[in-house]
Amino acid sequence: MADGVPVLALKGVRHTYGQGDTATEVLHGIDLAVHPGEFTALIGPSGSGKSTLLNLIGLLEQPTHGEILIDGAPTATLDDNGRSALRNRALGFVFQFHHLLPAFSALENVLMPTLVNGGRAGAGSVAEAMALLEAVGLGDLHGRRPAQLSGGQQQRVAIARALASRPRLLLADEPTGNLDTHTADDIFALFRRINREQGLAFLVVTHDPRLAARCDRVVQLVDGNIVADHRQGQTP
Amino acid sequence: MPAAPRAPRLPYDWLLALRFLREGRAQTLLILLGITLGVGVIVFLTALIDGLQQNIIARTLGVQPHVTVSAPDDRVRAAWPRTDAGTPLLSQASPRAQRLRSIPGWQQTATGIAALPGVRDVAAIVSGPASAVRGQAERQVALLGVVPGEYQRIVPLDSYLVEGNLRLQAGEAAVGTELARELGLRVGDRLRLQTATRDDVFIVAGLFTVGVREADERWVFVPRRSAQTLLELEGGATHIQVTVDDIFAATQVAESIGDRYDVKSESWMQVNRQLMTGLRSQSASSSIIRFFVLVSVAFGIASVLAVSVAQKQREIGILRAMGTRRTMVLRVFLIQGGVLGVAGSLLGALAGTGLALLFANLALNPDGTPVVPVMITPSLFVTAVLTATVTGLVAAALPARRAARLDPVEAIRNG
């Protein structure tokens, strides 16, 4: 299973907030590798450092110590533009709240990663975005604004958007935390389908033990340390 | 079946900027109204003041040449021969009374001046004091001896003609309507003109109204030759009157004439010093008003965009997480400032122009000219729009910088 170059590798990652007397280390040396196609849950109690870890992996923050490699390439030396470009190319984000742009239609939201940094959306990228919307079951609703969609539909648009730049790794932060059980199951099933069909690696932060139980691998974080990391057979 | 989806036509930064503006409809309209009012006030005020000033200058130059050249002032020279250096010489000199003199070699001087760059027309005249006598009545007048065809190019006397003609043939005179009223003169009447030593009788051939009391009460035009005789300046000319291409460069032209020839040369600006001071302080105060209006417009744009940045924090964070560069975020907000500036200033320029034209057409003098003259030039329009656009960009710079510097993590968490 663990073959080839990992899409994500963390080596001795430590992270400290604050300086001097108020400095608090929230991550105490994390080593982690996620391989292509792997569906990983990151669980842990509040304050365990999950969000910080996700922000570091998402290149939104830089670790105080240690190294983060995306597709085997180190990221520490990248400047802000370099990190932006890498985020755009290699990573997809799905947040607890959908975070769609309210002024844009579903289709335009999905096109957004393509347009970022000066790109123009040709007919090809529109067709791709439409295919993504259809894949998440929203082909007919592409012209709607986020406010005209239900919570589950909004999250589906957000997923389609995260897939738009064909990332290597999809990062999800409590993606179902804001949804009812039934909708949450649908969204999770969609994740698994994409994972299966496209071989895309997922890293899902969740509180929900039901969801964690359905992942290939569960990494447990407590007080800034990985205390458990086990692979499990998938229950279909 | 929904319409086939289309790709957005605009580049990303413009797409976001315009959509953000449309999204914040009320704010956008409010700030547009603010810029429109500000620019409208500036355009209106400028049109009014420019019009007023142009009108005043036109009235002033309607009866004056742009540059007046006359014989140099009589100076007192020391009567004693120069002594050796170092020997003190005590002398008392009192300034001399200026007598009427002809410009030495005025023909050559006039020809030379006419050839100078920036000079349009030149006319040599003979002018001096005289008395106009008719029956018991006597008035002090300014005698102006001119060659009509030449003088006409300096002062458009024909346009002031009320009755008769201004051909000024031998023995003919033209007088202002005020003087004619005071002396009971009509076209065809005889008029005696006296100077200190001579007198002559003229037929009144034309009456004019310049609209300046001094001229209408005192000016008497006669052929140049007659004036030369009356003033004992045979073959002479007391003044060379000059018009120039650019009236505001008149002083430079006057100076270059003074440098070249031994004459006294003054521009209309030097002659009308008080007027110029008045106009300048008027311009200065209007500049100050314009500046502060612009500053308040800038603050308006800046504050509305600052609110917009605060409201859009989360969206900015998401865009950053998707890989949007800082410079792109900066551009999105700069474009908003620029668009607000352009749109608001266009509306404002139109509103200000409309108001100024309304003003000009509402109150009219009996002769149909506006009581409040306004001057609207394309350059005023362009300047207003450019200034407001630059103001919009500058005003947007600070909020845009804040937006670009947002920490995506914080922005997503707090938004």
XYZ file of C-alpha atoms in Angstrom:
651
model
C 0.000 0.000 0.000
C 2.682 2.441 0.971
C 4.375 2.490 -2.378
C 5.946 5.347 -4.347
C 6.469 8.929 -3.242
C 3.982 10.044 -0.594
C 1.780 12.986 -1.649
C 2.360 14.403 1.794
C 5.254 13.884 4.150
C 5.823 15.553 7.526
C 9.217 15.177 9.175
C 9.674 16.243 12.757
C 7.173 19.049 12.502
C 6.943 21.243 15.582
C 4.874 24.344 15.908
C 4.938 27.067 18.505
C 2.512 29.924 18.945
C 3.623 33.134 20.625
C 7.087 34.181 21.614
C 9.199 34.355 24.736
C 7.393 33.552 27.996
C 4.035 33.113 26.315
C 5.346 30.684 23.712
C 3.322 27.480 23.594
C 4.334 24.494 21.564
C 1.218 22.862 20.166
C 2.835 20.221 17.976
C 5.770 18.249 19.357
C 7.436 16.605 16.401
C 4.993 15.070 13.968
C 6.073 12.453 11.460
C 3.439 11.463 8.974
C 3.252 10.255 5.395
C 0.134 10.081 3.247
C 0.333 8.048 0.060
C -1.603 8.449 -3.162
C -5.116 7.074 -2.888
C -5.017 6.826 0.872
C -8.149 7.850 2.767
C -7.016 9.009 6.196
C -8.961 10.318 9.173
C -7.283 12.663 11.615
C -9.034 12.480 14.954
C -8.394 13.912 18.353
C -9.992 15.963 21.117
C -10.356 19.722 20.935
C -7.057 21.449 21.509
C -5.022 18.470 20.393
C -3.504 20.461 17.541
C -5.618 19.052 14.678
C -6.455 22.439 13.172
C -2.895 23.661 13.436
C -1.662 20.520 11.738
C -4.180 20.945 8.956
C -3.186 24.592 8.448
C 0.467 23.573 8.216
C -0.319 20.811 5.742
C -2.477 23.229 3.775
C 0.536 25.606 3.544
C -1.511 28.321 5.197
C 1.049 28.498 7.992
C 4.684 27.526 8.224
C 5.955 25.161 10.915
C 8.428 26.494 13.477
C 10.593 23.396 12.954
C 10.597 20.416 10.691
C 9.762 19.826 7.101
C 6.642 19.405 5.007
C 6.967 17.841 1.580
C 4.245 17.830 -1.034
C 4.812 15.166 -3.677
C 8.325 14.809 -2.364
C 9.144 18.493 -2.834
C 10.133 20.566 0.201
C 7.997 23.628 0.902
C 10.025 25.510 3.513
C 11.930 27.597 1.018
C 8.860 28.712 -0.956
C 7.761 32.328 -0.730
C 4.147 33.384 -0.402
C 3.560 33.258 -4.150
C 5.173 29.842 -4.397
C 3.014 28.484 -1.590
C -0.067 30.042 -3.206
C 0.732 28.369 -6.495
C 1.325 25.007 -4.797
C -1.932 25.299 -2.828
C -3.723 26.014 -6.062
C -2.138 23.116 -7.913
C -1.771 20.317 -5.414
C -4.285 20.846 -2.632
C -8.043 21.001 -2.373
C -9.819 22.340 0.679
C -13.219 21.481 2.074
C -14.138 23.319 5.260
C -16.778 22.717 7.877
C -18.722 25.655 6.557
C -18.911 25.574 2.821
C -17.270 29.014 2.363
C -18.628 29.527 -1.094
C -18.544 33.051 -2.533
C -22.129 34.242 -2.191
C -21.951 36.615 -5.156
C -21.115 33.817 -7.590
C -23.126 30.958 -9.036
C -22.352 27.333 -8.205
C -20.564 26.949 -11.537
C -18.513 30.125 -11.028
C -17.516 28.964 -7.566
C -16.267 25.698 -9.044
C -14.380 27.612 -11.742
C -12.726 29.837 -9.158
C -9.544 27.764 -8.613
C -9.032 27.733 -12.402
C -9.425 31.491 -12.594
C -7.173 32.226 -9.650
C -4.029 34.144 -10.540
C -5.127 35.414 -13.865
C -6.305 32.298 -15.613
C -9.222 32.563 -17.977
C -11.931 29.967 -18.106
C -12.198 28.555 -21.601
C -14.957 26.321 -22.839
C -12.868 23.345 -21.725
C -12.693 24.376 -18.105
C -16.409 25.176 -18.089
C -17.132 21.685 -19.372
C -14.849 20.237 -16.685
C -16.518 22.271 -13.965
C -19.914 21.134 -15.220
C -18.722 17.540 -15.130
C -17.623 18.035 -11.527
C -20.992 19.514 -10.591
C -22.700 16.590 -12.270
C -20.424 14.193 -10.407
C -21.612 15.675 -7.113
C -25.197 15.546 -8.358
C -25.772 19.252 -8.982
C -25.545 19.562 -12.763
C -28.989 21.114 -12.993
C -28.336 23.695 -10.301
C -25.127 25.196 -11.707
C -26.681 28.654 -12.114
C -27.842 28.969 -8.510
C -26.252 31.158 -5.936
C -25.109 29.491 -2.684
C -28.008 31.082 -0.817
C -30.407 29.226 -3.122
C -28.915 25.842 -2.222
C -29.402 23.616 0.840
C -26.556 22.997 3.301
C -25.776 19.597 1.756
C -25.849 21.038 -1.752
C -23.541 23.871 -0.728
C -21.062 21.384 0.669
C -21.240 19.413 -2.588
C -20.411 22.577 -4.546
C -17.490 23.161 -2.195
C -16.283 19.606 -2.889
C -16.573 20.123 -6.637
C -14.590 23.334 -6.216
C -11.889 21.538 -4.210
C -11.564 19.021 -7.058
C -11.456 21.658 -9.806
C -7.700 22.103 -9.873
C -7.204 18.296 -9.890
C -5.348 18.264 -6.590
C -3.117 15.478 -5.307
C -4.526 15.684 -1.815
C -7.886 16.810 -0.530
C -7.930 18.331 2.942
C -11.258 18.378 4.733
C -11.851 20.057 8.091
C -14.983 18.667 9.759
C -16.642 18.501 6.350
C -19.861 17.062 7.772
C -19.826 18.861 11.111
C -22.521 21.252 9.991
C -24.832 18.675 8.397
C -27.529 16.284 9.628
C -26.644 12.602 9.864
C -28.309 11.620 6.632
C -26.664 14.383 4.577
C -23.350 13.714 6.313
C -23.522 10.089 5.164
C -24.212 11.220 1.589
C -21.236 13.577 1.608
C -18.970 10.942 3.049
C -20.128 8.439 0.458
C -19.295 11.017 -2.199
C -15.767 11.364 -0.735
C -15.256 7.650 -0.873
C -16.522 7.443 -4.424
C -14.134 10.166 -5.595
C -11.334 8.475 -3.687
C -12.107 5.178 -5.362
C -12.676 6.555 -8.866
C -9.855 9.089 -9.035
C -7.401 7.614 -6.584
C -7.231 10.973 -4.837
C -5.736 10.999 -1.347
C -7.938 12.379 1.442
C -7.045 13.727 4.840
C -10.219 14.297 6.831
C -10.269 15.926 10.234
C -13.336 14.753 12.088
C -14.903 14.425 15.510
C -17.339 11.849 14.269
C -16.257 8.306 15.243
C -18.756 6.856 12.752
C -16.967 8.569 9.915
C -13.517 7.724 11.241
C -14.540 4.093 11.356
C -15.161 4.189 7.606
C -11.695 5.480 6.693
C -8.763 3.320 5.577
C -6.485 4.746 8.166
C -7.025 6.627 11.428
C -4.401 8.918 12.896
C -5.074 10.026 16.432
C -3.591 13.204 17.768
C -3.489 13.992 21.484
C -1.749 17.015 22.996
C 0.332 17.619 19.939
C 1.584 14.047 19.504
C 0.424 11.251 17.293
C -0.626 8.587 19.786
C -2.166 6.087 17.382
C -1.921 5.402 13.668
C -3.621 2.319 12.391
C -4.904 1.060 9.103
C -8.210 -0.730 9.037
C -10.130 -2.822 6.579
C -12.800 -0.811 4.929
C -16.359 -1.716 5.852
C -18.364 -1.292 2.707
C -33.550 22.766 -19.348
C -31.388 25.560 -17.981
C -29.426 27.768 -20.369
C -26.059 26.421 -21.435
C -23.473 27.577 -18.921
C -21.074 30.213 -20.123
C -17.592 31.013 -18.985
C -17.137 34.355 -17.232
C -15.691 36.748 -19.769
C -13.737 38.928 -17.377
C -10.312 38.206 -15.959
C -10.356 36.990 -12.394
C -9.451 40.272 -10.664
C -12.055 42.295 -12.577
C -14.646 39.566 -12.132
C -14.193 39.569 -8.370
C -13.969 43.354 -8.073
C -17.126 44.034 -10.060
C -19.044 41.218 -8.391
C -18.017 42.477 -4.959
C -19.213 45.965 -5.894
C -22.513 44.587 -7.138
C -22.894 42.460 -4.047
C -22.537 45.458 -1.733
C -25.207 47.322 -3.649
C -26.219 49.843 -0.978
C -22.628 50.712 -0.079
C -21.633 50.999 -3.709
C -24.528 53.318 -4.497
C -23.826 55.405 -1.421
C -20.186 55.947 -2.245
C -21.026 56.571 -5.903
C -23.430 59.261 -4.751
C -20.684 60.717 -2.572
C -18.143 60.842 -5.403
C -20.764 62.177 -7.801
C -21.610 65.006 -5.424
C -17.965 65.785 -4.732
C -16.892 65.808 -8.368
C -20.095 67.620 -9.314
C -19.300 70.406 -6.860
C -15.750 70.633 -8.159
C -16.812 70.782 -11.816
C -19.585 73.284 -11.127
C -17.384 75.510 -9.026
C -14.565 75.419 -11.531
C -16.866 76.112 -14.476
C -18.334 79.055 -12.619
C -15.062 80.569 -11.504
C -13.318 79.960 -14.823
C -16.264 81.485 -16.639
C -16.318 84.482 -14.362
C -12.596 85.056 -14.704
C -12.630 84.609 -18.439
C -15.478 87.097 -18.630
C -13.661 89.652 -16.509
C -10.499 89.269 -18.576
C -12.445 89.491 -21.819
C -14.107 92.704 -20.637
C -10.775 94.128 -19.568
C -9.046 93.224 -22.816
C -12.013 94.420 -24.837
C -10.653 97.960 -24.533
C -7.015 97.329 -23.762
C -4.123 96.041 -25.771
C -2.271 93.049 -24.348
C 0.967 94.994 -24.278
C 1.389 98.769 -24.326
C 4.698 100.199 -25.496
C 5.497 103.852 -24.840
C 8.469 106.192 -24.795
C 10.839 105.583 -21.894
C 10.319 107.734 -18.816
C 12.303 110.967 -18.775
C 15.165 110.477 -16.395
C 17.261 113.111 -14.781
C 20.898 112.842 -15.690
C 23.586 114.343 -13.584
C 24.541 117.695 -14.967
C 28.113 117.415 -13.694
C 30.588 115.515 -15.763
C 31.641 112.232 -14.269
C 34.456 112.676 -11.726
C 37.343 110.345 -11.070
C 36.517 107.243 -9.173
C 36.748 107.708 -5.433
C 35.891 111.388 -5.507
C 32.550 111.834 -3.786
C 30.018 113.821 -5.687
C 27.149 115.465 -3.897
C 24.187 116.128 -6.047
C 20.470 116.611 -5.579
C 18.215 115.434 -8.314
C 14.443 115.868 -8.353
C 12.424 113.657 -10.731
C 11.155 115.355 -13.818
C 7.545 115.743 -14.823
C 6.808 113.310 -17.653
C 5.943 115.093 -20.819
C 4.188 113.677 -23.805
C 6.812 112.182 -26.062
C 6.888 110.177 -29.169
C 8.615 106.826 -29.227
C 11.885 107.488 -31.023
C 11.991 105.597 -34.298
C 8.567 104.119 -33.668
C 8.128 102.827 -37.233
C 11.149 100.540 -36.978
C 10.217 99.592 -33.438
C 6.663 98.706 -34.454
C 7.896 96.616 -37.395
C 10.411 94.892 -35.122
C 7.819 94.125 -32.470
C 5.400 92.732 -35.067
C 8.063 90.200 -36.036
C 8.612 88.960 -32.474
C 7.387 85.465 -31.646
C 4.029 85.395 -29.895
C 2.999 88.810 -31.203
C -0.202 88.891 -33.219
C -0.913 92.496 -34.170
C 0.640 95.889 -33.689
C -0.890 99.376 -33.926
C 0.806 102.718 -33.399
C -1.374 105.427 -31.893
C -1.000 108.996 -30.737
C -2.790 109.754 -27.543
C -2.880 112.685 -25.167
C -5.185 114.913 -23.194
C -7.535 117.365 -24.834
C -10.763 119.225 -24.194
C -13.905 118.651 -26.158
C -15.918 121.809 -26.504
C -19.415 122.268 -27.826
C -21.120 125.552 -27.103
C -20.912 126.205 -23.371
C -20.060 122.618 -22.497
C -16.499 121.449 -22.128
C -15.182 118.048 -21.130
C -11.699 116.671 -20.553
C -11.147 113.844 -22.989
C -8.530 111.371 -24.050
C -7.580 112.054 -27.606
C -6.770 108.899 -29.529
C -5.244 109.260 -32.929
C -5.482 105.954 -34.779
C -5.395 104.386 -38.213
C -8.751 102.545 -38.018
C -7.795 99.462 -40.032
C -4.741 98.944 -37.842
C -6.352 99.808 -34.517
C -9.363 97.607 -35.212
C -7.132 94.546 -34.843
C -6.185 95.588 -31.312
C -9.546 96.807 -30.012
C -12.595 95.618 -31.944
C -14.064 99.053 -32.140
C -16.479 98.129 -34.938
C -18.300 95.808 -32.596
C -18.960 98.718 -30.235
C -20.367 100.959 -33.002
C -23.823 102.315 -32.190
C -24.381 104.843 -34.932
C -22.597 106.200 -38.010
C -19.233 104.785 -39.034
C -15.707 104.526 -37.732
C -13.811 105.107 -40.917
C -12.234 108.263 -39.465
C -11.662 110.106 -42.663
C -9.903 113.433 -42.507
C -11.793 115.829 -40.248
C -13.920 113.069 -38.709
C -14.110 111.974 -35.071
C -15.786 109.150 -33.187
C -16.944 109.619 -29.593
C -18.459 107.474 -26.874
C -22.189 107.627 -26.293
C -21.745 108.970 -22.745
C -19.663 111.886 -23.950
C -22.157 112.456 -26.771
C -24.964 112.594 -24.240
C -23.109 115.048 -22.023
C -22.272 117.326 -24.925
C -25.550 116.798 -26.751
C -23.760 115.401 -29.797
C -25.299 113.462 -32.653
C -23.773 112.026 -35.789
C -22.978 114.878 -38.164
C -22.540 117.463 -35.410
C -19.437 119.597 -35.155
C -17.056 119.193 -32.251
C -14.127 121.399 -31.281
C -11.093 119.689 -29.813
C -8.539 121.822 -27.955
C -5.110 121.026 -26.632
C -2.810 123.315 -24.683
C -1.603 125.005 -27.857
C -3.888 124.109 -30.717
C -7.462 123.401 -31.636
C -9.423 122.017 -34.532
C -12.994 121.245 -35.482
C -14.201 117.750 -36.349
C -17.429 116.241 -37.609
C -18.798 113.468 -35.389
C -19.014 110.496 -37.760
C -19.585 107.665 -35.318
C -20.838 106.877 -31.829
C -19.719 103.835 -29.854
C -20.521 102.128 -26.562
C -17.692 100.058 -25.169
C -19.420 99.299 -21.882
C -16.588 100.733 -19.823
C -17.478 104.112 -18.327
C -13.980 105.543 -18.685
C -13.986 104.825 -22.416
C -17.526 105.869 -23.152
C -17.132 109.153 -21.300
C -13.659 110.172 -22.369
C -12.507 108.511 -25.546
C -12.405 110.543 -28.698
C -10.994 108.935 -31.811
C -9.545 111.056 -34.600
C -7.285 110.206 -37.536
C -3.715 109.706 -36.387
C -2.466 112.598 -38.463
C -4.923 114.987 -36.823
C -3.877 113.897 -33.372
C -0.213 114.351 -34.282
C -0.988 117.921 -35.243
C -3.111 118.689 -32.190
C -0.569 117.243 -29.787
C 2.400 118.753 -31.628
C 3.915 115.364 -32.306
C 4.167 115.562 -36.078
C 5.095 112.186 -37.518
C 5.223 110.672 -34.033
C 3.458 107.917 -32.080
C 3.103 107.901 -28.297
C 2.119 104.256 -27.947
C 2.519 101.025 -29.800
C -0.301 98.708 -28.860
C 0.284 94.990 -29.173
C -1.868 91.890 -29.081
C -0.291 88.510 -28.394
C -1.253 84.919 -29.110
C -1.388 83.805 -25.478
C -2.768 86.524 -23.223
C -1.188 84.938 -20.168
C 2.223 85.154 -21.778
C 1.791 88.899 -22.320
C 4.238 89.798 -19.561
C 7.009 87.734 -21.153
C 6.359 89.398 -24.506
C 6.351 92.818 -22.801
C 9.669 92.012 -21.168
C 11.271 90.850 -24.366
C 10.154 94.090 -26.058
C 11.611 96.086 -23.163
C 14.881 94.150 -23.501
C 15.203 94.825 -27.201
C 14.171 98.443 -27.495
C 14.661 101.546 -25.405
C 10.978 101.800 -24.543
C 8.632 101.313 -21.614
C 6.700 98.099 -22.175
C 3.881 96.886 -19.954
C 1.534 93.931 -20.254
C -2.162 94.094 -19.416
C -1.371 92.011 -16.356
C 1.064 94.628 -15.110
C -1.342 97.448 -15.875
C -4.198 95.667 -14.084
C -2.252 94.485 -11.087
C -5.144 94.675 -8.666
C -7.405 92.718 -10.971
C -4.785 90.018 -11.349
C -4.294 89.801 -7.592
C -8.043 89.433 -7.192
C -8.269 86.710 -9.811
C -5.328 84.870 -8.323
C -6.719 84.827 -4.817
C -10.042 83.693 -6.197
C -8.312 80.816 -7.976
C -6.394 79.969 -4.831
C -9.506 79.797 -2.680
C -11.288 77.645 -5.227
C -8.260 75.321 -5.332
C -8.447 74.950 -1.575
C -12.149 74.113 -1.735
C -11.497 71.593 -4.487
C -8.678 70.008 -2.537
C -10.794 69.480 0.545
C -13.725 68.145 -1.430
C -11.319 65.670 -3.006
C -9.918 64.692 0.376
C -13.391 64.008 1.728
C -14.199 61.950 -1.360
C -10.996 59.973 -0.771
C -11.930 59.343 2.855
C -15.350 58.210 1.710
C -13.932 55.669 -0.716
C -11.356 54.474 1.798
C -13.876 53.954 4.591
C -16.401 52.137 2.422
C -13.686 49.818 1.081
C -12.328 49.252 4.591
C -15.782 48.083 5.660
C -15.959 45.902 2.558
C -12.594 44.300 3.361
C -13.755 43.572 6.910
C -16.991 42.030 5.635
C -15.241 39.922 3.031
C -12.505 38.641 5.322
C -13.662 35.052 5.136
C -14.041 35.112 1.376
C -10.591 36.591 1.030
C -9.275 33.792 3.255
C -10.929 31.165 1.063
C -9.557 32.754 -2.093
C -6.117 32.733 -0.535
C -6.514 29.075 0.489
C -7.401 28.288 -3.126
C -4.055 29.746 -4.091
C -4.867 33.385 -4.857
C -1.766 35.514 -4.561
C -1.538 38.562 -2.342
C -1.021 40.840 -5.347
C -4.217 39.510 -6.880
C -6.182 40.345 -3.718
C -4.578 43.796 -3.765
C -5.672 44.288 -7.342
C -9.232 43.232 -6.647
C -9.627 46.071 -4.152
C -7.643 48.626 -6.142
C -9.892 47.951 -9.116
C -12.908 48.580 -6.921
C -11.486 51.960 -5.901
C -10.630 52.828 -9.479
C -14.013 51.773 -10.829
C -15.777 53.793 -8.138
C -13.589 56.775 -8.991
C -14.213 56.576 -12.741
C -17.942 55.930 -12.505
C -18.526 58.499 -9.767
C -16.457 61.168 -11.470
C -18.167 60.641 -14.841
C -21.551 60.993 -13.186
C -20.277 63.939 -11.165
C -18.790 65.684 -14.183
C -22.092 65.291 -16.015
C -24.059 66.529 -13.012
C -21.726 69.505 -12.478
C -21.859 70.417 -16.169
C -25.632 70.112 -16.205
C -25.922 72.342 -13.168
C -23.542 74.911 -14.627
C -25.410 74.994 -17.950
C -28.708 75.289 -16.091
C -27.297 78.220 -14.172
C -26.007 79.852 -17.342
C -29.313 79.456 -19.159
C -31.589 80.376 -16.280
C -30.511 83.952 -15.678
C -29.920 85.977 -18.844
C -29.008 89.605 -19.392
C -31.285 91.670 -21.627
C -28.919 91.026 -24.528
C -29.258 87.269 -24.102
C -25.866 86.638 -22.558
C -25.836 84.725 -19.274
C -25.615 86.715 -16.041
C -23.454 83.931 -14.667
C -21.001 83.001 -17.388
C -19.688 79.455 -17.125
C -16.770 77.881 -18.870
C -16.743 74.144 -19.445
C -13.718 72.856 -21.256
C -12.845 69.288 -22.189
C -9.747 69.632 -20.064
C -11.871 70.348 -16.999
C -13.776 67.154 -17.699
C -10.662 65.084 -18.233
C -8.912 66.566 -15.212
C -11.904 65.901 -12.961
C -12.226 62.277 -14.078
C -8.491 61.598 -13.913
C -8.142 63.202 -10.505
C -11.096 61.299 -9.085
C -9.803 58.025 -10.517
C -6.361 58.525 -9.038
C -8.041 59.541 -5.784
C -10.058 56.336 -5.881
C -6.929 54.239 -6.400
C -5.012 56.025 -3.656
C -7.960 55.770 -1.300
C -8.293 52.059 -2.051
C -4.585 51.414 -1.468
C -4.798 51.153 2.303
C -7.822 48.832 2.522
C -6.436 46.811 -0.393
C -3.133 46.366 1.392
C -4.949 45.220 4.496
C -6.926 42.712 2.454
C -3.777 41.389 0.790
C -2.029 40.984 4.138
C -4.849 39.079 5.798
C -3.648 35.838 7.290
C -5.828 33.239 5.549
C -6.086 31.113 8.692
C -7.286 34.040 10.783
C -9.527 35.265 8.012
C -11.286 31.919 7.632
C -11.591 31.441 11.388
C -12.882 34.945 12.179
C -14.793 35.764 9.035
